[in-house]
Coordinates of C-alpha atoms and ligand atoms in Angstrom, one line a residue:
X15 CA 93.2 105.5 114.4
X16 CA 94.3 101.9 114.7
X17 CA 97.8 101.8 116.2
X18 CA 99.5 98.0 115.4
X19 CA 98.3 98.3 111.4
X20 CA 101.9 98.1 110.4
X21 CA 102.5 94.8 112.7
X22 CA 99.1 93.3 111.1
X23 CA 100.2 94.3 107.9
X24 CA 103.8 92.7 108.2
X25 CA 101.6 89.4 108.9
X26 CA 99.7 89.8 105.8
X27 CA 100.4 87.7 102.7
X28 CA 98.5 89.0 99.4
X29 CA 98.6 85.1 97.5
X30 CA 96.8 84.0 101.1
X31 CA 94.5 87.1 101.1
X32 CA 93.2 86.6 97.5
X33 CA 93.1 83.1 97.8
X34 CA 90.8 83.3 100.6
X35 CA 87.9 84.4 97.9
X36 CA 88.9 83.4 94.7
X37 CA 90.7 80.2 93.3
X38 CA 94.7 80.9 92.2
X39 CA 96.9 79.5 89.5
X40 CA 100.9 79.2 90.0
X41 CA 102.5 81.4 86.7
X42 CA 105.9 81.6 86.8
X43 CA 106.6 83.7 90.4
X44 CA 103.2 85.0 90.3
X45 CA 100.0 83.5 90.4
X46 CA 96.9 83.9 88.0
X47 CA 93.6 83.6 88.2
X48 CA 90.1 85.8 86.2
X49 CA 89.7 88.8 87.7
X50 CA 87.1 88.9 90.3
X51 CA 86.3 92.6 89.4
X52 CA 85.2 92.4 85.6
X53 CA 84.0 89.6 83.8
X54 CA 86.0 87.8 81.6
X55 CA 87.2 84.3 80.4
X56 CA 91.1 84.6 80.5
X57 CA 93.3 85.3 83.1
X58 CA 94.3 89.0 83.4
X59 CA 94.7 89.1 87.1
X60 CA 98.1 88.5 88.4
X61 CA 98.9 88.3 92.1
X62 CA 102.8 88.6 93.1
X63 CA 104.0 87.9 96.0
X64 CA 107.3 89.6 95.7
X65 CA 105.4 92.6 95.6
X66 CA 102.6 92.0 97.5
X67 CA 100.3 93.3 95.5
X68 CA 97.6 92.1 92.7
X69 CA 96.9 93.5 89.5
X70 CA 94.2 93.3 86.6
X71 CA 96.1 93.8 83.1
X72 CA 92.2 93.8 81.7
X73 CA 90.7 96.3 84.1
X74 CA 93.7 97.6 85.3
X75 CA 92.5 97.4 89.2
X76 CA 95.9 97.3 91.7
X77 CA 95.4 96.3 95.5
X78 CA 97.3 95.5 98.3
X79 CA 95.6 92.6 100.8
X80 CA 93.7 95.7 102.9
X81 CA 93.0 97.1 99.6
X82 CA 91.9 93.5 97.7
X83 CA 89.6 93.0 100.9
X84 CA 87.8 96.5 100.9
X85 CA 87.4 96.3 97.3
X86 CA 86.2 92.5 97.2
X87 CA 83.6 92.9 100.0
X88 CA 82.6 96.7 99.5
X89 CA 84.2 97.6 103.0
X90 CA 85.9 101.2 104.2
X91 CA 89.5 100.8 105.0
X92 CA 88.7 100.4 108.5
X93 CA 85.6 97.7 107.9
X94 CA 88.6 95.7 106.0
X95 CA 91.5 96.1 108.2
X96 CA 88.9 94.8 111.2
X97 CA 87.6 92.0 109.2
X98 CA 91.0 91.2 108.2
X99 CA 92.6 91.3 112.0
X100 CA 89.1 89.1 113.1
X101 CA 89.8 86.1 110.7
X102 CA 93.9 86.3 111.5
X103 CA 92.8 86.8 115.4
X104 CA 95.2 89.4 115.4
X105 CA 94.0 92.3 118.0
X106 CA 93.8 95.8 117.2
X107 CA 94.8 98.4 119.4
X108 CA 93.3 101.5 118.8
X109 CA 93.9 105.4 119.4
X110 CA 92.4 106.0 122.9
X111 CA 90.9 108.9 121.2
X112 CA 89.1 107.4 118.8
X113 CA 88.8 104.0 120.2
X114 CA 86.0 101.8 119.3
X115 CA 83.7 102.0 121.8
X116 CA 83.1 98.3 123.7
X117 CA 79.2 97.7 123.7
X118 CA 79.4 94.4 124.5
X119 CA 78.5 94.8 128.6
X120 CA 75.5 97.1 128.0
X121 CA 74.2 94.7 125.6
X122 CA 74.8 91.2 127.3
X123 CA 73.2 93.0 130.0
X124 CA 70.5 93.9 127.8
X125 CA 70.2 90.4 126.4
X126 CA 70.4 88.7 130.3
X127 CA 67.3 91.0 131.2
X128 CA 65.3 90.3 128.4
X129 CA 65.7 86.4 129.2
X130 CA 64.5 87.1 132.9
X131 CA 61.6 89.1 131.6
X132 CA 60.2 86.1 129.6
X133 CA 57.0 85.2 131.8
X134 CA 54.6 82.1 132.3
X135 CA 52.2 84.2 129.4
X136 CA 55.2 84.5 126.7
X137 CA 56.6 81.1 127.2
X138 CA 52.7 79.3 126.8
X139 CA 52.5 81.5 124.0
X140 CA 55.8 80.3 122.0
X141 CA 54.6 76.3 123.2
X142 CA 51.7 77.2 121.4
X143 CA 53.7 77.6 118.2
X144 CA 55.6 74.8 118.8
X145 CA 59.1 76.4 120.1
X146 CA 60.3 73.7 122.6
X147 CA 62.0 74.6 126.0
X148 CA 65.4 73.6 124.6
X149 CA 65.2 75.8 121.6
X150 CA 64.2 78.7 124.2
X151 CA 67.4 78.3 125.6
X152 CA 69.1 77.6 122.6
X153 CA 68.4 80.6 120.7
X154 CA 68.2 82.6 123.9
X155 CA 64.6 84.0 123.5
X156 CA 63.4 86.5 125.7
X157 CA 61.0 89.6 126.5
X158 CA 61.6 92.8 125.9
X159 CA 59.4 94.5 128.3
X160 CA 58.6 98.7 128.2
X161 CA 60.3 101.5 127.8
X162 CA 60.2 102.3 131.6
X163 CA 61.1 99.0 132.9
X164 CA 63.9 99.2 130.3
X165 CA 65.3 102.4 131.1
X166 CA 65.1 102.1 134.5
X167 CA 67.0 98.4 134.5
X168 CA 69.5 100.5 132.5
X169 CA 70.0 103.6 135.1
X170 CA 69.6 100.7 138.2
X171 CA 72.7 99.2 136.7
X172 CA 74.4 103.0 135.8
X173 CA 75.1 102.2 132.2
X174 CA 75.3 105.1 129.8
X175 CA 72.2 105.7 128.1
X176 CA 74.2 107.7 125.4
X177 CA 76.2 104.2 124.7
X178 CA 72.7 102.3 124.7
X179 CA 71.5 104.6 122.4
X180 CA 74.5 104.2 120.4
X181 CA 74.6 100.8 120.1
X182 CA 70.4 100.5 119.2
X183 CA 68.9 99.3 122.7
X184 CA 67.7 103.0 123.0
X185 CA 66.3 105.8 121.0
X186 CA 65.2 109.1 121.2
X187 CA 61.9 110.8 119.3
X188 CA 62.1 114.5 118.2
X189 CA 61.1 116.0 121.5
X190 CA 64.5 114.7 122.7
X191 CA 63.0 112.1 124.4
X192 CA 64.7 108.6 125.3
X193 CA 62.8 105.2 124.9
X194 CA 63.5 101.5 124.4
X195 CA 63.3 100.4 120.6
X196 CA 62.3 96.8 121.4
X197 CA 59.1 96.8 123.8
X198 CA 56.7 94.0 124.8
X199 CA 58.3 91.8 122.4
X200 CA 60.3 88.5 121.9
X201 CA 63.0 88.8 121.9
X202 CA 65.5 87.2 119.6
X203 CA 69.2 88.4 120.2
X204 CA 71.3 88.5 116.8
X205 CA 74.9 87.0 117.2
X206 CA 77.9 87.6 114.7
X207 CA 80.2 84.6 113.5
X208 CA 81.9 85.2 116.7
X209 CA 79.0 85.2 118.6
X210 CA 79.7 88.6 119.8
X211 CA 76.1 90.2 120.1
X212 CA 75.5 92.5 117.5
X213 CA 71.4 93.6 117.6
X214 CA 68.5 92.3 118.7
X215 CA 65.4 91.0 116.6
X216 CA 61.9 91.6 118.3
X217 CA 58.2 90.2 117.3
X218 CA 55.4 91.1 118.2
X219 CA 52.7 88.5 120.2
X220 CA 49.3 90.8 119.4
X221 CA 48.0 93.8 118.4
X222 CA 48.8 95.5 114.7
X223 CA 52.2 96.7 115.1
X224 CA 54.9 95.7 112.9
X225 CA 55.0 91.8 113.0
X226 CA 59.5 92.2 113.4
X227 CA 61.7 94.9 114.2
X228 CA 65.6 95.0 114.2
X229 CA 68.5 96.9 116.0
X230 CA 68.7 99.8 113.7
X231 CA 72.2 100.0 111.6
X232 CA 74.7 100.6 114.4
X233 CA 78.8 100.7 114.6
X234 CA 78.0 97.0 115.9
X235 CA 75.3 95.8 113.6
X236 CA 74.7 95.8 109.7
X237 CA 72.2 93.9 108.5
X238 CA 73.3 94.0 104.7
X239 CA 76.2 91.7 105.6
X240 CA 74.6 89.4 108.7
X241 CA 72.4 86.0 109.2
X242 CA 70.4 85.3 111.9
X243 CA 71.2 82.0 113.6
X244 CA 74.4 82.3 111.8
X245 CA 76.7 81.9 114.9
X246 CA 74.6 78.6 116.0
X247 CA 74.5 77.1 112.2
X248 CA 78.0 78.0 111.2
X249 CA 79.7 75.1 111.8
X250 CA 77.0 73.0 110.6
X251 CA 77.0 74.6 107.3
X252 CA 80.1 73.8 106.9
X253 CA 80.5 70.1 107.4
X254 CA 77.7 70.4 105.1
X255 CA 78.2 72.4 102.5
X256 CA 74.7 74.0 102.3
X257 CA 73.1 77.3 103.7
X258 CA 70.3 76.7 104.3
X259 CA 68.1 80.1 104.1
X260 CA 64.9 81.1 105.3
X261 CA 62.4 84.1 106.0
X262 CA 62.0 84.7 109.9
X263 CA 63.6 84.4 112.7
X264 CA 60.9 81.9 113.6
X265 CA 61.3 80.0 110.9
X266 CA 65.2 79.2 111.6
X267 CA 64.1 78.2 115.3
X268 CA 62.0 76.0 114.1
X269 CA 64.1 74.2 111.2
X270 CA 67.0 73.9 113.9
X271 CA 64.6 72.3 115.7
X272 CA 62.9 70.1 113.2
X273 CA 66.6 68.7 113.0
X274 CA 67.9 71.1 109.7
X275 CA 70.5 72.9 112.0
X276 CA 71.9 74.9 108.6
X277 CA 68.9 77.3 108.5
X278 CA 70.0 80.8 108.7
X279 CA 67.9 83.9 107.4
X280 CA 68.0 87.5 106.0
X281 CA 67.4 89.8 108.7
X282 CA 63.9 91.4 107.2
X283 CA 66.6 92.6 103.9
X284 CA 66.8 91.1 100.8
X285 CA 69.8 89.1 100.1
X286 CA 73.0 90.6 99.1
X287 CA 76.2 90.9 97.7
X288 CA 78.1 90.5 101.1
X289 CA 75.7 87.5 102.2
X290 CA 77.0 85.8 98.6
X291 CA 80.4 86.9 99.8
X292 CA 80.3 84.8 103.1
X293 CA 78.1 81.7 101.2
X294 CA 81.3 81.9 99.0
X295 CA 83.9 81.7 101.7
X296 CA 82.1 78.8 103.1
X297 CA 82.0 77.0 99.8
X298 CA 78.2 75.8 100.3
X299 CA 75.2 75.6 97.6
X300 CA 72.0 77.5 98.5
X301 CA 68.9 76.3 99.8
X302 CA 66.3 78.8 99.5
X303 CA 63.1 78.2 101.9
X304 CA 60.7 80.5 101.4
X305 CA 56.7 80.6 101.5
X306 CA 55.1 80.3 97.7
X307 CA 53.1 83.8 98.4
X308 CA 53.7 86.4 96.1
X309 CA 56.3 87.9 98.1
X310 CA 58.1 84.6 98.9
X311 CA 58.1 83.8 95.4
X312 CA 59.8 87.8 94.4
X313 CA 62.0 87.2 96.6
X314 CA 63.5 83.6 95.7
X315 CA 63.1 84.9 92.2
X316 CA 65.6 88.4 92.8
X317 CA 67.7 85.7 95.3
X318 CA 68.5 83.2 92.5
X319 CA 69.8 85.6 90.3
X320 CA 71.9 87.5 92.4
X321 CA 73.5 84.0 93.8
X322 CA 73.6 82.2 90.1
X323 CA 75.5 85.6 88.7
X324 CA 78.1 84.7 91.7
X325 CA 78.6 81.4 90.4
X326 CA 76.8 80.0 93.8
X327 CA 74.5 77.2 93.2
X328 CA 71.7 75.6 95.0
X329 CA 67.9 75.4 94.5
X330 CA 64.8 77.1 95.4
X331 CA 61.7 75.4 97.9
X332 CA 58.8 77.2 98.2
X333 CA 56.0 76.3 100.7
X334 CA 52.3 76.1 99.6
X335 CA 49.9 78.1 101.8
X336 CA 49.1 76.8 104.7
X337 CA 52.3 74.4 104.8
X338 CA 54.6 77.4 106.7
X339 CA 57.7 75.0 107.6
X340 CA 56.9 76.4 111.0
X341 CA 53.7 75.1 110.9
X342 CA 55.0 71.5 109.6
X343 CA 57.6 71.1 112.5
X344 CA 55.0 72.3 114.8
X345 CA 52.4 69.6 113.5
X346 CA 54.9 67.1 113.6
X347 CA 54.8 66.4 109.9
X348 CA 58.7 66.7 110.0
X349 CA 59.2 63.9 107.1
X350 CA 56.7 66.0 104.8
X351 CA 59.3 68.8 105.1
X352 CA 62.0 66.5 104.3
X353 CA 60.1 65.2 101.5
X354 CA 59.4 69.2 100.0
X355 CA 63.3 69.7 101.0
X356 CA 64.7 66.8 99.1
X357 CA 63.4 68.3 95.8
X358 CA 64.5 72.1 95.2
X359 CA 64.4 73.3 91.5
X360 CA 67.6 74.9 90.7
X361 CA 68.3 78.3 91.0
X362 CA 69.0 78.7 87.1
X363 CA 66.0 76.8 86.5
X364 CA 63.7 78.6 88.8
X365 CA 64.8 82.0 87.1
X366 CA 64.3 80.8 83.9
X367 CA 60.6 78.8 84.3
X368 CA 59.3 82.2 86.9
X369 CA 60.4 84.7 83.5
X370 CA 59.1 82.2 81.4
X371 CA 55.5 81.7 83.4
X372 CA 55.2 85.7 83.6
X373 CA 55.3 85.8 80.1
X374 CA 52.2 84.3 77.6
X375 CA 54.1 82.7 75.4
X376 CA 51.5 81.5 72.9
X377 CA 52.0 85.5 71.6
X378 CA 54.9 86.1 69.6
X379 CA 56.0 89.9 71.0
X380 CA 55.7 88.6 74.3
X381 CA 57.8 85.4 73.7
X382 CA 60.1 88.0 72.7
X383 CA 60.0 90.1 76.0
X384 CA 60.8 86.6 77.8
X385 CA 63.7 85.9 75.2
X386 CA 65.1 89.5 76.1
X387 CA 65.1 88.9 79.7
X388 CA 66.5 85.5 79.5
X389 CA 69.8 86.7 77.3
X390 CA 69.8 89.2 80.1
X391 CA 70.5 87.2 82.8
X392 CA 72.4 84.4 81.1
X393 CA 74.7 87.4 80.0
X394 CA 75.2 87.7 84.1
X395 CA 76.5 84.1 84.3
X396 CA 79.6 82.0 83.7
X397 CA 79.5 81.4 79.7
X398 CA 80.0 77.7 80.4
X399 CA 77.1 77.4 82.9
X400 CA 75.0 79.6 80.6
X401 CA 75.7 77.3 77.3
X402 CA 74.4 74.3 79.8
X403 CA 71.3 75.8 79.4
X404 CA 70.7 76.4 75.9
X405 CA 68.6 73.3 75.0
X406 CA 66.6 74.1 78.4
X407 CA 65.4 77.1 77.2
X408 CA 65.0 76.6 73.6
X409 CA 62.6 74.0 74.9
X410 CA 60.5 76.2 77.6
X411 CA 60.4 79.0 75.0
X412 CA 59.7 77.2 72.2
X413 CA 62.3 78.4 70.0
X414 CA 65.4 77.4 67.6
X415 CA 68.3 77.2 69.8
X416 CA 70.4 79.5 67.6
X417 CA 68.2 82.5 68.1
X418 CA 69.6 82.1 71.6
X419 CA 72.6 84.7 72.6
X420 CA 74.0 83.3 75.8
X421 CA 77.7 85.2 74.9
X422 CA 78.8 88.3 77.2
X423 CA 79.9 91.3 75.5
X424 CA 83.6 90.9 75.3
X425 CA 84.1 94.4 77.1
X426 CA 87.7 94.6 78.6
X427 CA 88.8 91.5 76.8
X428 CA 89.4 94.2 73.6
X429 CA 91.8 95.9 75.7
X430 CA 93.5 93.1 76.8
X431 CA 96.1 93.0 74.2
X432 CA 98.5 94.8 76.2
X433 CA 98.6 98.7 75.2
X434 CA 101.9 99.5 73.4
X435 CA 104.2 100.7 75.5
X436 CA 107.8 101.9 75.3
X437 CA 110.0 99.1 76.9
X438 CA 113.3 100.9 77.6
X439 CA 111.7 103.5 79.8
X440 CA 109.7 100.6 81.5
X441 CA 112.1 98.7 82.2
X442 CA 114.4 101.8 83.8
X443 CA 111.5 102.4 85.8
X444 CA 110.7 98.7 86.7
X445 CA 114.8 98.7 87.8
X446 CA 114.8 101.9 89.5
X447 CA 111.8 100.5 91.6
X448 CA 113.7 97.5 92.8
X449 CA 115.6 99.7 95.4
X450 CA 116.2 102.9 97.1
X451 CA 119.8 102.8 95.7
X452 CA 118.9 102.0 92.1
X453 CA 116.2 105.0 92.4
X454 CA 118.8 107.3 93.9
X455 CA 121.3 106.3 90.5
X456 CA 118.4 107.0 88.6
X457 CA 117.9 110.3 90.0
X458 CA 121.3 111.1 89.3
X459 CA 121.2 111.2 85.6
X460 CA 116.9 112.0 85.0
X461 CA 113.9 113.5 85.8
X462 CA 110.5 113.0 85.0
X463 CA 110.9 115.0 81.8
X464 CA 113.5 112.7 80.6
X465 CA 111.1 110.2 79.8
X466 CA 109.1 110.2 76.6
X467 CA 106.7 108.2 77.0
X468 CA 106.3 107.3 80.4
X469 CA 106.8 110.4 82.6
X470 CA 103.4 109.7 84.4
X471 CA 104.8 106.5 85.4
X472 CA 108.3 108.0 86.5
X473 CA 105.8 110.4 88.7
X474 CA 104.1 107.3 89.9
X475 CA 107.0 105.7 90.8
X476 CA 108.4 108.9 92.9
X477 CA 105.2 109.1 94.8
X478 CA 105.3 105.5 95.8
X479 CA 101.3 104.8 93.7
X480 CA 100.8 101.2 94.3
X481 CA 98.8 102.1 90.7
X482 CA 102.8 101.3 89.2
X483 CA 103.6 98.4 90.9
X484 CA 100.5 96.6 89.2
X485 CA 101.7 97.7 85.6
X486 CA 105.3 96.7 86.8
X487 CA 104.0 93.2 86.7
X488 CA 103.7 92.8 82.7
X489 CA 106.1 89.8 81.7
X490 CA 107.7 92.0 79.0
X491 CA 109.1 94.5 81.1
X492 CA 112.7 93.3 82.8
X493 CA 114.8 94.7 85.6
X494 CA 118.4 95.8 84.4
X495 CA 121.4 95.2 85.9
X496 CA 123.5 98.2 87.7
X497 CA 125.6 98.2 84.9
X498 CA 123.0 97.7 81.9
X499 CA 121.0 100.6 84.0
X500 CA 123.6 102.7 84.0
X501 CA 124.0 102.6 80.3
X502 CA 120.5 103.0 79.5
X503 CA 120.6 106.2 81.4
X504 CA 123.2 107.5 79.8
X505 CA 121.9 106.5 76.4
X506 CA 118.5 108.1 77.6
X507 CA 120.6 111.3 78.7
X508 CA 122.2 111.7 75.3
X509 CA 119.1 110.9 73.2
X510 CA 117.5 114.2 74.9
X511 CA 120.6 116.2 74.6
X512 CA 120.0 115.5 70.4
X513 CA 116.8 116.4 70.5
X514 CA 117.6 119.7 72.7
X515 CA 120.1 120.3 69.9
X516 CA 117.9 120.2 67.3
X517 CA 115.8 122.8 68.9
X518 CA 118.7 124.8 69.2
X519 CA 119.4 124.4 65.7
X520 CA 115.7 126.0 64.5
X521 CA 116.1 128.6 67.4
X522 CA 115.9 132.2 67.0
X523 CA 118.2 133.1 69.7
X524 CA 121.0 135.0 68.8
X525 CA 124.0 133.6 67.8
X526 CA 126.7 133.8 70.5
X527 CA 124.2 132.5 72.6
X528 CA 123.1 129.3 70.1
X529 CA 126.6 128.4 69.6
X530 CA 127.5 129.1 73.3
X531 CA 124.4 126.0 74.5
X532 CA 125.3 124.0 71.4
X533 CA 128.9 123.8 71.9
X534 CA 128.0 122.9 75.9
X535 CA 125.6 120.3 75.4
X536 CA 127.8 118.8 72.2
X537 CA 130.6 118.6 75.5
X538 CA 128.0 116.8 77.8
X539 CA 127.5 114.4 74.6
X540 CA 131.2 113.7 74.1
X541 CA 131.5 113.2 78.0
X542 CA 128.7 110.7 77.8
X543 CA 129.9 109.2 74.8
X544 CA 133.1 108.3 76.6
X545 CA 131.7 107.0 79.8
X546 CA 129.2 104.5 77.6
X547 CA 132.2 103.3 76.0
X548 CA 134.5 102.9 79.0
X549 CA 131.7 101.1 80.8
Ligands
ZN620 ZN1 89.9 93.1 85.9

């Protein structure tokens, strides 16, 4: 499918890969850091760089970069190689066959004739609501007009209606028939981090329809993974340090405009693990803006635990009715919005006061109930963080501080002890790994069945499973030298010709034929026996 994968991945470096998302120690050659895939408070996960590769000793995870990538932010190996090549700005070449189609002309096009289509009515309408002429331009709003006028600009201009329905401009109903997903709405385009246009947002002026509608989930656009207004706020957030994270398209407008230019928001989704993957890779604390309704507050309360179990941190603003930040910046009471802005509960502390208010505490089986859900999602946190809050809750709750349980179950820690494992095999394995002549010596005096303990990894090892080179990276198994190899082969060799002779010995062969195998594998012994002690 993709053609110059083996040149991107000669460019790849697995300590610069991992490092990109979680923080590295230096250990010895390798480096070290708690593994990013099950929780834990020692460092199991080892990255080497002579090998390329990272490894969990607790969970026993092994990746290369495309693999630590797909696995890290839930992509197909595709999604990661692409995401990979985009932050290196390497290009990809692709089969012709199955080259990804380029959707970027039909839908600038798009995007240019929904900004021509904004009339005199739209743009008194959005003055109305406050949206100044620069932040028209800006955030490039437009009209989307009818299905007709749509489809016809599209024919007019002889662009496939097949690729227009592919990437989410057009759709067709179940009698077959073709029409425009966005019509007689705003339109708000939706830019990636490249500001290469992905989808288009569209609202609604009047009438009962849905209030927003989105691109559908195309080749080009997923929401789980994208903010609106990112592309405009990025570098903002940045220099900043704070995402800034509200509910509407509008509602970024309008912050941008009131001067907050790190306002991004959801695009009509919850938040999710790959928005806390790109808040991470930015480095920034949260700020949640969302309206104190009853779905505003749900949703700031479901936010603030997913971010806090990601170790993000950042604080929660909700708006009383009828002071929308829309609203505020429209009315000009900008400072009030500072004011509100300036003074966001914590997230950890806005999970723990919602659970506690849901909960009457003045009876004892419902104090419980909040207890229970409180240990739940301090178990979800870092165990340092979580002890920070002990005396917090012990105070909200109205309890003794030591029938709190703030501890994670120390799951794959138990493990951790390295299994037992046989180090003479490992360490002909680790040896024969090191090259294609060292495998080709081993080959020359074993098989898989020569190993006792560790034929599965021999197996691994002979079908190149990148599953081996992880284990390989245990500190207590060593490489040999051609010469110490050599000899444990050979001691290997004649440890298997004893046991073969002892199942001769209790065999109920006949005779001739016992004594004719004994006597040859007691020759192979003697010629063994020689070379190990002219070596
Ligand atoms: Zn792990």
């Amino acid at each position: 499918l993709i053609k110059n994968i083996e040149a991107l991945k000669a460019q790849l470096d697995i300590v610069d890969t991992v490092s990109n998302f979680i923080e590295l120690k230096k250990a010895g050659a390798n480096f070290k850091a708690p593994c990013p895939f099950h929780s834990e408070a020692t460092a199991s996960f080892v990255v080497s760089p002579a090998k390329q590769i990272c490894h969990c000793f607790g969970c026993s995870v092994t990746f290369d970069s495309i693999g630590f990538v797909q696995e890290y932010k839930k992509l197909t190996f595709v999604e990661a190689v692409e995401d990979i090549a985009n932050d290196m700005n390497f290009t990809l070449e692709y089969d012709a066959s199955t080259s990804k189609k380029d959707y970027s002309k039909v839908m600038e096009h798009t995007n240019s004739f929904y900004l021509k289509n904004m009339s005199k009515e739209i743009y008194i309408y959005l003055q109305e609501r406050g949206v100044t002429k620069q932040s028209i331009q800006k955030f490039e709003i437009g009209f989307a007009p009818s299905s007709s006028i749509q489809l016809g600009e599209l024919q007019k201009e002889l662009f496939s209606i097949k690729e227009a329905i592919e990437c989410g401009i057009l759709a067709t109903d179940e009698s077959e028939k073709t029409y425009a997903r966005l019509t007689n709405r705003i339109s708000f385009p939706i830019r990636n981090h490249t500001n290469k246009l992905i989808g288009f947002g569209g609202r609604i002026i009047k009438g009962d329809r849905a209030k927003y509608i989105n691109s559908p989930q195309t080749q080009l656009f997923d929401k789980s993974r994208q903010f609106y207004g990112y592309n405009i706020a990025k570098e903002h957030i940045y220099k900043k340090g704070t995402f800034t994270i509200t509910e509407g398209y509008l509602d970024v407008v309008m912050f941008h405009q009131a001067g907050i230019q790190t306002a991004v928001a959801t695009m009509g989704t919850a938040l999710t693990e790959l928005h806390c993957n790109s808040i991470k890779k930015a480095n920034a604390k949260v700020l949640l803006c969302f309206d104190a309704d009853k779905a505003g507050k749900a949703a700031a309360l479901k936010a603030s635990k997913l971010l806090s179990a990601h170790s993000i941190y950042g604080g929660v603003v909700l708006f009383p009715e009828g002071k929308d930040p829309a609203d505020m910046v429209k009315s000009g009471e900008t400072q009030e919005l500072f004011a509100l802005m300036k003074k966001p509960t914590p997230l950890i502390e806005f999970v723990l006061n919602t659970t506690a208010n849901f909960y009457n505490l003045s009876k004892p089986e419902e104090k419980q109930k909040a207890l229970i859900e409180i240990e739940t999602f301090l178990k979800t946190l870092n165990p340092i963080i979580a002890d920070e809050y002990k005396n917090y809750i012990s105070q909200l709750l109205q309890i003794n501080i030591n029938h709190l349980h703030v501890n994670k179950e120390k799951h794959f820690e138990q493990h951790n002890n390295t299994p037992t494992i046989n180090l003479s095999e490992m360490n002909i394995i680790k040896t024969a790994n090191e090259s294609e002549e060292l495998l080709n010596i081993t080959l020359d005096y074993v098989d898989a069945s020569a190993f006792t303990y560790h034929a599965k990894e021999f197996q691994m090892l002979l079908n190149g499973d990148i599953n081996l080179q992880g284990e390989l990276l245990r500190e207590d198994i060593r490489t040999y030298s051609q010469e110490e190899l050599t000899q444990q082969l050979l001691i290997m060799q004649y440890k298997n010709y004893e046991t073969k002779l002892k199942q001769l010995a209790s065999s109920k062969d006949s005779y001739e034929r016992v004594s004719f195998e004994m006597k040859k594998l007691k020759g192979l012994m003697f010629e063994i026996k020689k070379r190990m002690k002219s070596a």
